[in-house]
Short mmCIF file of C-alpha atoms and ligand atoms in Angstrom, two decimals:
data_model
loop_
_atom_site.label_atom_id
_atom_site.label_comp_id
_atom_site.label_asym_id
_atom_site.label_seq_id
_atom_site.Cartn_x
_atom_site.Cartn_y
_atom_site.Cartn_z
CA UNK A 113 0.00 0.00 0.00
CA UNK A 114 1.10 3.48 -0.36
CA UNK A 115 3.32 3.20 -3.19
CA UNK A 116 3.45 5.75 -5.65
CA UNK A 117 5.04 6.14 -8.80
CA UNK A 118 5.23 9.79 -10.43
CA UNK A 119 6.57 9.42 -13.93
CA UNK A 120 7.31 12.68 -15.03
CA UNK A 121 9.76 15.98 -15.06
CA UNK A 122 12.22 17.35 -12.98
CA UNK A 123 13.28 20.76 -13.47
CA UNK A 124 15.48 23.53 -11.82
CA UNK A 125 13.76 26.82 -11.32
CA UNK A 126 15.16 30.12 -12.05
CA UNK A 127 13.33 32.58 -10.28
CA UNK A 128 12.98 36.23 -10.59
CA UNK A 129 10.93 38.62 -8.45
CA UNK A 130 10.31 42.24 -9.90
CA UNK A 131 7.95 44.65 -9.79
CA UNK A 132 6.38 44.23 -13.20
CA UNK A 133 6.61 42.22 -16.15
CA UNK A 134 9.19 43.68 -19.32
CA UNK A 135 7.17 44.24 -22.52
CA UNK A 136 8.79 43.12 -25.43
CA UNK A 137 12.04 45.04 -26.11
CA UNK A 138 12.23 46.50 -22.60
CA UNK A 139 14.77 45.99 -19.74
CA UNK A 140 13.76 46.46 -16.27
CA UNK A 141 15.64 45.97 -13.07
CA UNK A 142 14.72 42.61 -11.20
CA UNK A 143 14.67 42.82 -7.44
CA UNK A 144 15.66 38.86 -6.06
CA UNK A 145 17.28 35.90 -7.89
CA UNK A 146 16.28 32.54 -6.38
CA UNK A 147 17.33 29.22 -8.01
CA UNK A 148 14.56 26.30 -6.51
CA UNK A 149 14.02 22.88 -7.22
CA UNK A 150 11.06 22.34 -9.45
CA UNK A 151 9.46 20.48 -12.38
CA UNK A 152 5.77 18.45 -12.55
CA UNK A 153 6.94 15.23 -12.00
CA UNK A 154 9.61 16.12 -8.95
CA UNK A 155 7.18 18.79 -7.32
CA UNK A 156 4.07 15.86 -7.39
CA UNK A 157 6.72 13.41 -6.25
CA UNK A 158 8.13 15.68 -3.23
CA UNK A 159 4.75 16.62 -2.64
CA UNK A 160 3.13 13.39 -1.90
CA UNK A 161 6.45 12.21 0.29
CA UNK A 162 6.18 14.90 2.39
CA UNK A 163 2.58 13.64 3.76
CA UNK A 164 3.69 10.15 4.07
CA UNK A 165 3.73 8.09 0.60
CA UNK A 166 6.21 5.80 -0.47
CA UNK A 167 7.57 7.23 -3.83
CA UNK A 168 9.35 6.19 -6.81
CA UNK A 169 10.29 9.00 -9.24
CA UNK A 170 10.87 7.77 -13.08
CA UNK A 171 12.45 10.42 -15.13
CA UNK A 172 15.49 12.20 -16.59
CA UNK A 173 18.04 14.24 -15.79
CA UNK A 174 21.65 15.95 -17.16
CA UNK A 175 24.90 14.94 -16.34
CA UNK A 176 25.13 18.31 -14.94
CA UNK A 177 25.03 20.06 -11.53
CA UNK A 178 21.62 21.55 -11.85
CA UNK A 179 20.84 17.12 -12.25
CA UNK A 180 23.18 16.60 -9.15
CA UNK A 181 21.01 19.15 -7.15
CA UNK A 182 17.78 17.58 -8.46
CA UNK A 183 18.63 13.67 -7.46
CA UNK A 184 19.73 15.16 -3.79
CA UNK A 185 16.96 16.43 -3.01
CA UNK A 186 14.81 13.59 -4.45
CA UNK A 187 16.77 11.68 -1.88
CA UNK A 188 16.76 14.12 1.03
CA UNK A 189 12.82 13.79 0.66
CA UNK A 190 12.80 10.05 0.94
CA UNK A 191 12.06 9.51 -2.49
CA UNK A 192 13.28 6.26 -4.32
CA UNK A 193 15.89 7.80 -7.56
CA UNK A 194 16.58 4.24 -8.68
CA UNK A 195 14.87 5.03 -12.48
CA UNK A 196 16.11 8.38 -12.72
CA UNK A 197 18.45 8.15 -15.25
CA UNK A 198 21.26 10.66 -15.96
CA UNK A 199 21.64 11.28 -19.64
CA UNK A 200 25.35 12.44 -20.97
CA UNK A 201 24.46 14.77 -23.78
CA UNK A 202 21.88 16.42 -22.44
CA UNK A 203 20.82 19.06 -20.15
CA UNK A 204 18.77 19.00 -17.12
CA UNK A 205 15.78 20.52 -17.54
CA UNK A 206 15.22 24.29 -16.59
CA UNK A 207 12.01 26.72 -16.01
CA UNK A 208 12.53 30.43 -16.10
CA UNK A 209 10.06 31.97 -13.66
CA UNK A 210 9.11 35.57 -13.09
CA UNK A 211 6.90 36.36 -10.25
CA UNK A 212 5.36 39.50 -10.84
CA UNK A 213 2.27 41.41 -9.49
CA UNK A 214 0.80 38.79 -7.52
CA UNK A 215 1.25 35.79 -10.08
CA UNK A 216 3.92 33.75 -12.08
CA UNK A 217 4.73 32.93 -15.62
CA UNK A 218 6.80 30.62 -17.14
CA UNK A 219 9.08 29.07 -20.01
CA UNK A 220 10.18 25.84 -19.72
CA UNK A 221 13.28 24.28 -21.47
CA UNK A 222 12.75 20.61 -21.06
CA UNK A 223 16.33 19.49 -21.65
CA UNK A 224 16.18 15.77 -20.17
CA UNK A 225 12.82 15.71 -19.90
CA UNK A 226 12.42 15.85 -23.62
CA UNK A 227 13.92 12.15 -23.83
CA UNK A 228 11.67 10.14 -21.19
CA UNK A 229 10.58 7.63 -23.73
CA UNK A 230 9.38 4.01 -23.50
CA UNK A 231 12.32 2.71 -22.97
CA UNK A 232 12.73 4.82 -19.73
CA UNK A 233 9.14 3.46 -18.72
CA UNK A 234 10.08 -0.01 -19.79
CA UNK A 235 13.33 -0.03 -17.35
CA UNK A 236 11.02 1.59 -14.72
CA UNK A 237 8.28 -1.06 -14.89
CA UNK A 238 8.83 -3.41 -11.79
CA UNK A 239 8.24 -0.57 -9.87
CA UNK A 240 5.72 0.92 -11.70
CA UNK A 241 3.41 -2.87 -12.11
CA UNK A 242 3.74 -2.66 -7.64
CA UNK A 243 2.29 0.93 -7.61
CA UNK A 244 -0.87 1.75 -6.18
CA UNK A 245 -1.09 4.55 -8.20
CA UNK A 246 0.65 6.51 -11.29
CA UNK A 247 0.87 9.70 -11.49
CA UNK A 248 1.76 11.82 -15.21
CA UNK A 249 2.25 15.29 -16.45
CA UNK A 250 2.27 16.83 -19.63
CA UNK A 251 5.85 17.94 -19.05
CA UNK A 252 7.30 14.89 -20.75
CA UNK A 253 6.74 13.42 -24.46
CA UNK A 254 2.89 13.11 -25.04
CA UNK A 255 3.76 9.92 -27.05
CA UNK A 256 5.24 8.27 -23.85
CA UNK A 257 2.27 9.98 -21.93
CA UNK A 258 0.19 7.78 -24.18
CA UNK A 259 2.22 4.82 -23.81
CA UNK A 260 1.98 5.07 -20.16
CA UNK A 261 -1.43 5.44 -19.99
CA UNK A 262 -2.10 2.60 -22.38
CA UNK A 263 0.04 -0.29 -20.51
CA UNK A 264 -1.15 0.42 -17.24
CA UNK A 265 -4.55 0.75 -18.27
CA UNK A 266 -3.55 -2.94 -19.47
CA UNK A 267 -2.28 -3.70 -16.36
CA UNK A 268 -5.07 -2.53 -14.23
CA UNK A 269 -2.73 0.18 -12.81
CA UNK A 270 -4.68 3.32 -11.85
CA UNK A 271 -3.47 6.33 -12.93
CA UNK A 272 -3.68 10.11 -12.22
CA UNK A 273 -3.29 12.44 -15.08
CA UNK A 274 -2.46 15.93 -14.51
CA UNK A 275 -2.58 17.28 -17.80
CA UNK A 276 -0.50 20.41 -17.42
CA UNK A 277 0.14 22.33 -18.80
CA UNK A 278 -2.15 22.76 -21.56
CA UNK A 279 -2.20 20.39 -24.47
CA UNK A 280 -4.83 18.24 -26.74
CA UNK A 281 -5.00 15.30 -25.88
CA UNK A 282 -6.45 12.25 -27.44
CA UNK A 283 -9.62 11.17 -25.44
CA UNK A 284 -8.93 7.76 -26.67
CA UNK A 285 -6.36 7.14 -24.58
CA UNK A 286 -6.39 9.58 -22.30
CA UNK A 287 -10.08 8.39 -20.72
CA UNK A 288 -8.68 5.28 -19.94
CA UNK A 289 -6.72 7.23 -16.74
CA UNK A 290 -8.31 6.59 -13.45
CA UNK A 291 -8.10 10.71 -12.41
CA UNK A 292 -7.96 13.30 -14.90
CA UNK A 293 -6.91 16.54 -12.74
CA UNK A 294 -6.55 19.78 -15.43
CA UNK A 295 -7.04 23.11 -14.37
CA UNK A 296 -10.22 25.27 -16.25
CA UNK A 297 -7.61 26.36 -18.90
CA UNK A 298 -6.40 23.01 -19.36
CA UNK A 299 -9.06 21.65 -19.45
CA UNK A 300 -10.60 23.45 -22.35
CA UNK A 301 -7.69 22.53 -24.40
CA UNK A 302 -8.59 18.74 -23.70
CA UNK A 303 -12.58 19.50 -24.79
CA UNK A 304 -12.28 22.87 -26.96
CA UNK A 305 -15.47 24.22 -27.25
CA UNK A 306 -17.15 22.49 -24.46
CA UNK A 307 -18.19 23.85 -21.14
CA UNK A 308 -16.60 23.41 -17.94
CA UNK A 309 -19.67 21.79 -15.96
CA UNK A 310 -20.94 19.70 -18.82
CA UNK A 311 -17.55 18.31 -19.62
CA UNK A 312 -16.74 17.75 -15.69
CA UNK A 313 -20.05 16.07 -15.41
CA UNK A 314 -19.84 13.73 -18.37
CA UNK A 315 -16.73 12.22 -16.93
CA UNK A 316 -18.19 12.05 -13.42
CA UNK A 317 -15.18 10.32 -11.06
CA UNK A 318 -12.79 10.96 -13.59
CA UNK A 319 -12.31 14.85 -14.10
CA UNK A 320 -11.68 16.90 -11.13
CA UNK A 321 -11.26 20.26 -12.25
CA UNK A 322 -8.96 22.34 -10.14
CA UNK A 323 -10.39 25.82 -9.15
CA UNK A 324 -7.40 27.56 -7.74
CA UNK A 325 -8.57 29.47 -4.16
CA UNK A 326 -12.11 28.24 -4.92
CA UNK A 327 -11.14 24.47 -4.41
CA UNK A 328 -11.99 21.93 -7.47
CA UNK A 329 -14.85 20.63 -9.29
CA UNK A 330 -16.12 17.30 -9.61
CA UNK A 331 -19.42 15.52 -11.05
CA UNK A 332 -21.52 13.37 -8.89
CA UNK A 333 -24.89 11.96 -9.12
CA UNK A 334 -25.65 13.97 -12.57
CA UNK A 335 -24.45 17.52 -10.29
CA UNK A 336 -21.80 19.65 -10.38
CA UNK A 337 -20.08 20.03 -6.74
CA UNK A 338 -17.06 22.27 -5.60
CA UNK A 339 -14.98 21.27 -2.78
CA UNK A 340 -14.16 24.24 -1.28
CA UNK A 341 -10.29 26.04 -0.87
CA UNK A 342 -8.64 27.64 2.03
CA UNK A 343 -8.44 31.02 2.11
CA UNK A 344 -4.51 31.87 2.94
CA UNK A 345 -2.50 34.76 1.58
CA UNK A 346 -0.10 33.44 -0.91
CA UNK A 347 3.49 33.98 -1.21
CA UNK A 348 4.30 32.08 -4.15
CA UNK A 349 1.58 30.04 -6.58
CA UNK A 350 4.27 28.16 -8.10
CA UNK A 351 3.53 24.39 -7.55
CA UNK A 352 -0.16 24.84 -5.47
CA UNK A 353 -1.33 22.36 -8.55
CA UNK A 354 1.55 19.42 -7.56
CA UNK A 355 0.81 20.18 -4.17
CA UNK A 356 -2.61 19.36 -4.42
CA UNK A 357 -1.97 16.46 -6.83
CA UNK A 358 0.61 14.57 -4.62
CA UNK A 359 -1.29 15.40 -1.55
CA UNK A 360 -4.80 14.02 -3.01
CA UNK A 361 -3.04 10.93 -4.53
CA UNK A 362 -1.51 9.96 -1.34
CA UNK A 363 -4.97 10.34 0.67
CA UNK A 364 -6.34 8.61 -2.49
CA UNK A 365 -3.84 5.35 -2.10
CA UNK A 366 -4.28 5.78 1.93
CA UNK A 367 -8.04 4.73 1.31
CA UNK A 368 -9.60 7.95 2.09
CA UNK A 369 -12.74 8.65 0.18
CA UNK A 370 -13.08 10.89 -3.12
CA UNK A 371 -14.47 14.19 -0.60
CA UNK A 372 -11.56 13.94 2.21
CA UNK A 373 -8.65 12.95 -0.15
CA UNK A 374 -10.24 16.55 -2.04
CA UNK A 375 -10.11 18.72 1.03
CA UNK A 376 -6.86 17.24 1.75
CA UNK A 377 -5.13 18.31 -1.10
CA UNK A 378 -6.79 21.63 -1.02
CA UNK A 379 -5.54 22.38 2.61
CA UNK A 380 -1.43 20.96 1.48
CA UNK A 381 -2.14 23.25 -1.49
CA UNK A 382 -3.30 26.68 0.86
CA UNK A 383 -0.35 25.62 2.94
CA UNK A 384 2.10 24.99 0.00
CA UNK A 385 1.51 28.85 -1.11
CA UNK A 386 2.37 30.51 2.12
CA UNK A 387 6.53 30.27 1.03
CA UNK A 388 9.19 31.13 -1.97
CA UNK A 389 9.39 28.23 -4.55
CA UNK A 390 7.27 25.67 -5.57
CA UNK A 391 8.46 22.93 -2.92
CA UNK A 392 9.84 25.56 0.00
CA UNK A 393 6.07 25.30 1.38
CA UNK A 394 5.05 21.88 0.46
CA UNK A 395 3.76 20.42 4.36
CA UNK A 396 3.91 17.30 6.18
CA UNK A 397 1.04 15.25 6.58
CA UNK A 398 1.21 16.82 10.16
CA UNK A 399 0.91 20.18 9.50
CA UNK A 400 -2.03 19.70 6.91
CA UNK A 401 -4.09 17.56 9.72
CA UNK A 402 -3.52 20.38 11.87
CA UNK A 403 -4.63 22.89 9.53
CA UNK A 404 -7.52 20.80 8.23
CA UNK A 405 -8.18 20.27 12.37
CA UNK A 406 -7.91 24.69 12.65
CA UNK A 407 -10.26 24.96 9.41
CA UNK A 408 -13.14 22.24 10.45
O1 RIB B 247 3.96 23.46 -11.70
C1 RIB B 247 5.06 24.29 -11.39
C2 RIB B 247 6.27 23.87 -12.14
O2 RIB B 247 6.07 24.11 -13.51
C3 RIB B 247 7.51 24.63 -11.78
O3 RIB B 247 8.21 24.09 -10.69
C4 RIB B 247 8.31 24.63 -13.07
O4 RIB B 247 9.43 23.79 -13.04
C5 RIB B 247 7.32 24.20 -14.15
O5 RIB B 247 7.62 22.95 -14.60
#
């Protein structure tokens, strides 16, 4: 029990605070430089370790010392690194953040991340056939996204698919994930065209919508329900999504039922906002009981 396996990327981030935001062909003076350890795949992984699961990362990084920094702290988190591979001619993967008036945005080199391919899921799969759950982002090939998706579906192997960021996916293969977790924006580029509450509700169990500081959306018994956020002041954005994913898969794998696993990873996600970077904040499973025991 408790075993999860988060196949996915692992970035550095290079983050800038400032003031504003340069428009194109401007130069502005930046105010702080922090360099934080990020990515889909890590953050979801160091998320759901920090409350308690048992987790396996699958990925890939440089032979570099941004990839040093990354498999250290994968390690100092209690985090299995035996299937992260370090590729020679290659960099690890970087995200260049800027946090400006109250939210983030972001380019992402994927470097390593690019070459995750079958055969990296292939040399993975003893772990990944003993999981209790799987968890995917968009932030590696969609091909081996697919290929995931389709041999564990196989293999009776649930798996949680957070499809960020944004990308069109084939509903073919991509239905056949146990938990489908985009955010609104995401999750129009899944269905164009198609509204939130009528897409949500025709994949009722599946889709849970994520809501930022209103909570997320789910579809039950033909009706559209939100489960609530926490209402924090936040620091830093960056990661609330991975925060909530790891945190709800672990409660998920733990047994916990669909609404408490839900409220769980909304209160690691209004806790995971309250500091710098996107893992800085991520909490123990300690610290969200206690907050979920201040907010009852
Ligand atoms: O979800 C947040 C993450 O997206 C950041 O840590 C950054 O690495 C980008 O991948």
């Amino acid at each position: 029990m408790n075993h999860i396996v988060v196949i996915g990327s692992c970035n550095m981030d290079i983050v800038v605070l400032a003031d504003k935001r340069p428009v194109a062909g401007e130069t502005i003076l930046g105010n702080e430089l922090h360099i934080a350890h990020g990515g889909k795949g890590a953050n979801q992984a160091v998320a759901a370790a920090r409350v308690g699961a048992n987790v396996t990362m699958v990925g890939c990084i440089g032979n570099d010392a941004y990839g040093e920094m990354i498999r250290t702290n994968l390690i100092n988190n209690h985090i299995n690194v035996d299937y992260l591979v370090t590729l020679d001619d290659v960099t690890t993967g970087t995200a260049h953040i800027t946090l400006a008036e109250g939210d983030n945005s972001i380019i992402v080199i994927p470097g390593a991340n690019a070459r995750v391919d079958e055969s990296i899921v292939d040399n993975a799969w003893s772990a990944i056939e003993q999981a209790d759950l799987v968890m995917v982002q968009n932030e590696i090939p969609i091909s081996t996204i697919e290929y995931i998706v389709r041999r564990c579906a196989a293999a009776n192997i649930k798996v949680l698919l957070n499809p960020a960021p944004a990308a069109n996916l084939d509903p073919q293969w991509m239905e056949l994930a146990t938990y489908i977790t985009p955010n609104e924006h995401e999750l129009s580029a899944l269905y164009p065209g198609q509204d939130t509450t009528e897409t949500v509700l025709a994949h009722s169990g599946k889709i849970i919508v994520t809501l930022g500081k209103q909570g997320v959306g789910i579809g039950e018994n033909g009706a559209f329900r939100i489960i609530p956020g926490f209402s924090v002041t936040p620091v830093d954005t960056t990661g609330a999504g991975d925060t909530f994913n790891g945190a709800f898969a672990k409660a998920i794998v733990n047994g916990e039922s669909l609404d408490n696993a839900l409220r769980y990873g909304n209160a690691a996600a209004a806790l995971s906002i309250q500091a710098l970077g996107a893992q800085e904040g991520m909490p123990t499973h300690a610290a969200v009981t206690a907050f979920l025991a201040e907010h009852a």
